[in-house]
Amino acid sequence: MDSDDRKLVTKRIYDDPSDDDGFRVLVDRLWPRGISKERARLDLWLKEVAPSTALRTEFGHMQERFADFREQYEAELENNPAVATLQELAVKHGRITLLYGARDPETNHARVLLDFLQR
């Protein structure tokens, strides 16, 4: 499979699952509030790829802290074995949807993770 055939996307877990999601991976450390396992339709919950608890708490989804958060989270990802797991899943399944619970579709860890994986 060419790397062009692989597709990584992000999506809020609160959005309805769709057939073109491919392999659905929750990348949050905490289970999203109000979502049942049935509604989530997960293939994998890879909480190990999420930011550390300390980093997540420090960031607090505050826009003004996002640049620092991005830098620190990317540093965590450099040595995180769960990144290799996601890369292997992308090769195996073709399309991977990284699911997250944050409200902001741009200022969240899943977006940083997506950018990191696409480099």
PDB file of C-alpha atoms in Angstrom:
ATOM      1  CA  MET A   1       0.000   0.000   0.000  1.00  0.00           C
ATOM      2  CA  ASP A   2       1.382   3.428  -0.954  1.00  0.00           C
ATOM      3  CA  SER A   3       1.600   6.042   1.762  1.00  0.00           C
ATOM      4  CA  ASP A   4      -0.803   8.051  -0.449  1.00  0.00           C
ATOM      5  CA  ASP A   5      -3.437   5.375   0.150  1.00  0.00           C
ATOM      6  CA  ARG A   6      -3.233   5.831   3.918  1.00  0.00           C
ATOM      7  CA  LYS A   7      -5.381   8.467   5.507  1.00  0.00           C
ATOM      8  CA  LEU A   8      -5.257   9.847   9.016  1.00  0.00           C
ATOM      9  CA  VAL A   9      -8.031  12.144  10.195  1.00  0.00           C
ATOM     10  CA  THR A  10      -9.321  13.534  13.475  1.00  0.00           C
ATOM     11  CA  LYS A  11     -12.915  13.606  14.650  1.00  0.00           C
ATOM     12  CA  ARG A  12     -14.773  14.414  17.842  1.00  0.00           C
ATOM     13  CA  ILE A  13     -16.054  11.280  19.504  1.00  0.00           C
ATOM     14  CA  TYR A  14     -19.361  13.106  20.011  1.00  0.00           C
ATOM     15  CA  ASP A  15     -19.878  13.195  16.224  1.00  0.00           C
ATOM     16  CA  ASP A  16     -21.770  10.234  14.795  1.00  0.00           C
ATOM     17  CA  PRO A  17     -19.630   7.347  13.529  1.00  0.00           C
ATOM     18  CA  SER A  18     -19.629   6.930   9.757  1.00  0.00           C
ATOM     19  CA  ASP A  19     -18.687   4.101   7.424  1.00  0.00           C
ATOM     20  CA  ASP A  20     -15.726   6.044   6.027  1.00  0.00           C
ATOM     21  CA  ASP A  21     -14.091   6.458   9.466  1.00  0.00           C
ATOM     22  CA  GLY A  22     -12.062   3.325   8.895  1.00  0.00           C
ATOM     23  CA  PHE A  23     -10.284   2.097  12.039  1.00  0.00           C
ATOM     24  CA  ARG A  24     -11.528   4.214  14.972  1.00  0.00           C
ATOM     25  CA  VAL A  25      -8.986   4.973  17.719  1.00  0.00           C
ATOM     26  CA  LEU A  26      -9.768   6.976  20.848  1.00  0.00           C
ATOM     27  CA  VAL A  27      -6.608   8.940  21.698  1.00  0.00           C
ATOM     28  CA  ASP A  28      -7.796  10.485  25.001  1.00  0.00           C
ATOM     29  CA  ARG A  29      -6.420   9.368  28.355  1.00  0.00           C
ATOM     30  CA  LEU A  30      -9.858   9.742  29.978  1.00  0.00           C
ATOM     31  CA  TRP A  31     -13.104   8.205  28.728  1.00  0.00           C
ATOM     32  CA  PRO A  32     -15.318  10.959  27.238  1.00  0.00           C
ATOM     33  CA  ARG A  33     -18.240  11.963  29.425  1.00  0.00           C
ATOM     34  CA  GLY A  34     -21.666  10.817  28.267  1.00  0.00           C
ATOM     35  CA  ILE A  35     -20.464   8.406  25.562  1.00  0.00           C
ATOM     36  CA  SER A  36     -21.395   4.742  25.798  1.00  0.00           C
ATOM     37  CA  LYS A  37     -19.064   2.064  24.481  1.00  0.00           C
ATOM     38  CA  GLU A  38     -21.750   1.133  21.936  1.00  0.00           C
ATOM     39  CA  ARG A  39     -22.084   4.694  20.629  1.00  0.00           C
ATOM     40  CA  ALA A  40     -18.312   5.142  20.467  1.00  0.00           C
ATOM     41  CA  ARG A  41     -17.898   2.168  18.098  1.00  0.00           C
ATOM     42  CA  LEU A  42     -14.198   2.023  18.903  1.00  0.00           C
ATOM     43  CA  ASP A  43     -11.714  -0.356  17.407  1.00  0.00           C
ATOM     44  CA  LEU A  44      -9.064   0.660  19.949  1.00  0.00           C
ATOM     45  CA  TRP A  45      -8.635   2.918  22.960  1.00  0.00           C
ATOM     46  CA  LEU A  46      -4.971   3.941  22.831  1.00  0.00           C
ATOM     47  CA  LYS A  47      -4.767   6.114  25.940  1.00  0.00           C
ATOM     48  CA  GLU A  48      -0.970   5.679  26.047  1.00  0.00           C
ATOM     49  CA  VAL A  49      -0.598   8.072  23.074  1.00  0.00           C
ATOM     50  CA  ALA A  50      -2.410  10.905  24.898  1.00  0.00           C
ATOM     51  CA  PRO A  51      -0.469  13.685  26.630  1.00  0.00           C
ATOM     52  CA  SER A  52       0.764  12.937  30.142  1.00  0.00           C
ATOM     53  CA  THR A  53      -1.659  13.833  32.917  1.00  0.00           C
ATOM     54  CA  ALA A  54       0.641  16.641  34.097  1.00  0.00           C
ATOM     55  CA  LEU A  55       0.861  18.163  30.596  1.00  0.00           C
ATOM     56  CA  ARG A  56      -2.886  17.833  29.970  1.00  0.00           C
ATOM     57  CA  THR A  57      -3.663  19.526  33.295  1.00  0.00           C
ATOM     58  CA  GLU A  58      -1.149  22.331  32.689  1.00  0.00           C
ATOM     59  CA  PHE A  59      -2.603  23.030  29.226  1.00  0.00           C
ATOM     60  CA  GLY A  60      -6.221  23.069  30.423  1.00  0.00           C
ATOM     61  CA  HIS A  61      -7.421  23.716  26.836  1.00  0.00           C
ATOM     62  CA  MET A  62      -6.382  27.371  27.146  1.00  0.00           C
ATOM     63  CA  GLN A  63      -5.690  28.864  23.726  1.00  0.00           C
ATOM     64  CA  GLU A  64      -2.807  31.022  25.019  1.00  0.00           C
ATOM     65  CA  ARG A  65      -0.975  27.888  26.273  1.00  0.00           C
ATOM     66  CA  PHE A  66      -1.369  25.887  23.063  1.00  0.00           C
ATOM     67  CA  ALA A  67       2.042  26.695  21.501  1.00  0.00           C
ATOM     68  CA  ASP A  68       3.873  25.550  24.645  1.00  0.00           C
ATOM     69  CA  PHE A  69       1.591  22.533  24.934  1.00  0.00           C
ATOM     70  CA  ARG A  70       2.299  21.546  21.303  1.00  0.00           C
ATOM     71  CA  GLU A  71       6.054  21.728  21.851  1.00  0.00           C
ATOM     72  CA  GLN A  72       5.947  19.683  25.056  1.00  0.00           C
ATOM     73  CA  TYR A  73       3.523  17.095  23.680  1.00  0.00           C
ATOM     74  CA  GLU A  74       5.637  16.601  20.546  1.00  0.00           C
ATOM     75  CA  ALA A  75       8.633  16.004  22.830  1.00  0.00           C
ATOM     76  CA  GLU A  76       6.606  13.340  24.669  1.00  0.00           C
ATOM     77  CA  LEU A  77       5.602  11.743  21.355  1.00  0.00           C
ATOM     78  CA  GLU A  78       9.246  11.449  20.236  1.00  0.00           C
ATOM     79  CA  ASN A  79       9.801   8.679  22.808  1.00  0.00           C
ATOM     80  CA  ASN A  80       6.296   7.216  22.988  1.00  0.00           C
ATOM     81  CA  PRO A  81       6.026   3.596  21.738  1.00  0.00           C
ATOM     82  CA  ALA A  82       2.281   4.112  21.114  1.00  0.00           C
ATOM     83  CA  VAL A  83       3.225   6.278  18.102  1.00  0.00           C
ATOM     84  CA  ALA A  84       4.681   3.183  16.410  1.00  0.00           C
ATOM     85  CA  THR A  85       1.448   1.330  17.185  1.00  0.00           C
ATOM     86  CA  LEU A  86      -0.549   4.020  15.342  1.00  0.00           C
ATOM     87  CA  GLN A  87       1.862   3.949  12.403  1.00  0.00           C
ATOM     88  CA  GLU A  88       1.518   0.166  12.157  1.00  0.00           C
ATOM     89  CA  LEU A  89      -2.276   0.443  12.314  1.00  0.00           C
ATOM     90  CA  ALA A  90      -2.214   3.005   9.492  1.00  0.00           C
ATOM     91  CA  VAL A  91      -0.261   0.576   7.308  1.00  0.00           C
ATOM     92  CA  LYS A  92      -2.576  -2.308   8.196  1.00  0.00           C
ATOM     93  CA  HIS A  93      -5.956  -0.541   7.985  1.00  0.00           C
ATOM     94  CA  GLY A  94      -5.406   2.299   5.524  1.00  0.00           C
ATOM     95  CA  ARG A  95      -7.752   4.812   7.106  1.00  0.00           C
ATOM     96  CA  ILE A  96      -7.443   5.747  10.778  1.00  0.00           C
ATOM     97  CA  THR A  97      -9.747   8.166  12.582  1.00  0.00           C
ATOM     98  CA  LEU A  98      -8.208   9.644  15.724  1.00  0.00           C
ATOM     99  CA  LEU A  99     -11.085  10.332  18.105  1.00  0.00           C
ATOM    100  CA  TYR A 100     -10.946  12.968  20.843  1.00  0.00           C
ATOM    101  CA  GLY A 101     -13.363  14.583  23.269  1.00  0.00           C
ATOM    102  CA  ALA A 102     -12.180  18.218  23.300  1.00  0.00           C
ATOM    103  CA  ARG A 103     -14.611  20.878  22.069  1.00  0.00           C
ATOM    104  CA  ASP A 104     -12.135  22.854  19.948  1.00  0.00           C
ATOM    105  CA  PRO A 105     -11.330  21.019  16.684  1.00  0.00           C
ATOM    106  CA  GLU A 106      -8.052  22.948  16.164  1.00  0.00           C
ATOM    107  CA  THR A 107      -6.616  23.499  19.641  1.00  0.00           C
ATOM    108  CA  ASN A 108      -6.350  19.955  20.985  1.00  0.00           C
ATOM    109  CA  HIS A 109      -3.881  17.121  21.361  1.00  0.00           C
ATOM    110  CA  ALA A 110      -5.398  15.016  18.555  1.00  0.00           C
ATOM    111  CA  ARG A 111      -4.528  17.773  16.056  1.00  0.00           C
ATOM    112  CA  VAL A 112      -0.930  17.845  17.367  1.00  0.00           C
ATOM    113  CA  LEU A 113      -0.793  14.046  17.153  1.00  0.00           C
ATOM    114  CA  LEU A 114      -2.117  14.088  13.579  1.00  0.00           C
ATOM    115  CA  ASP A 115       0.477  16.672  12.508  1.00  0.00           C
ATOM    116  CA  PHE A 116       3.210  14.663  14.229  1.00  0.00           C
ATOM    117  CA  LEU A 117       2.179  11.420  12.492  1.00  0.00           C
ATOM    118  CA  GLN A 118       1.986  13.093   9.081  1.00  0.00           C
ATOM    119  CA  ARG A 119       5.590  14.326   9.211  1.00  0.00           C
TER     120      ARG A 119
END
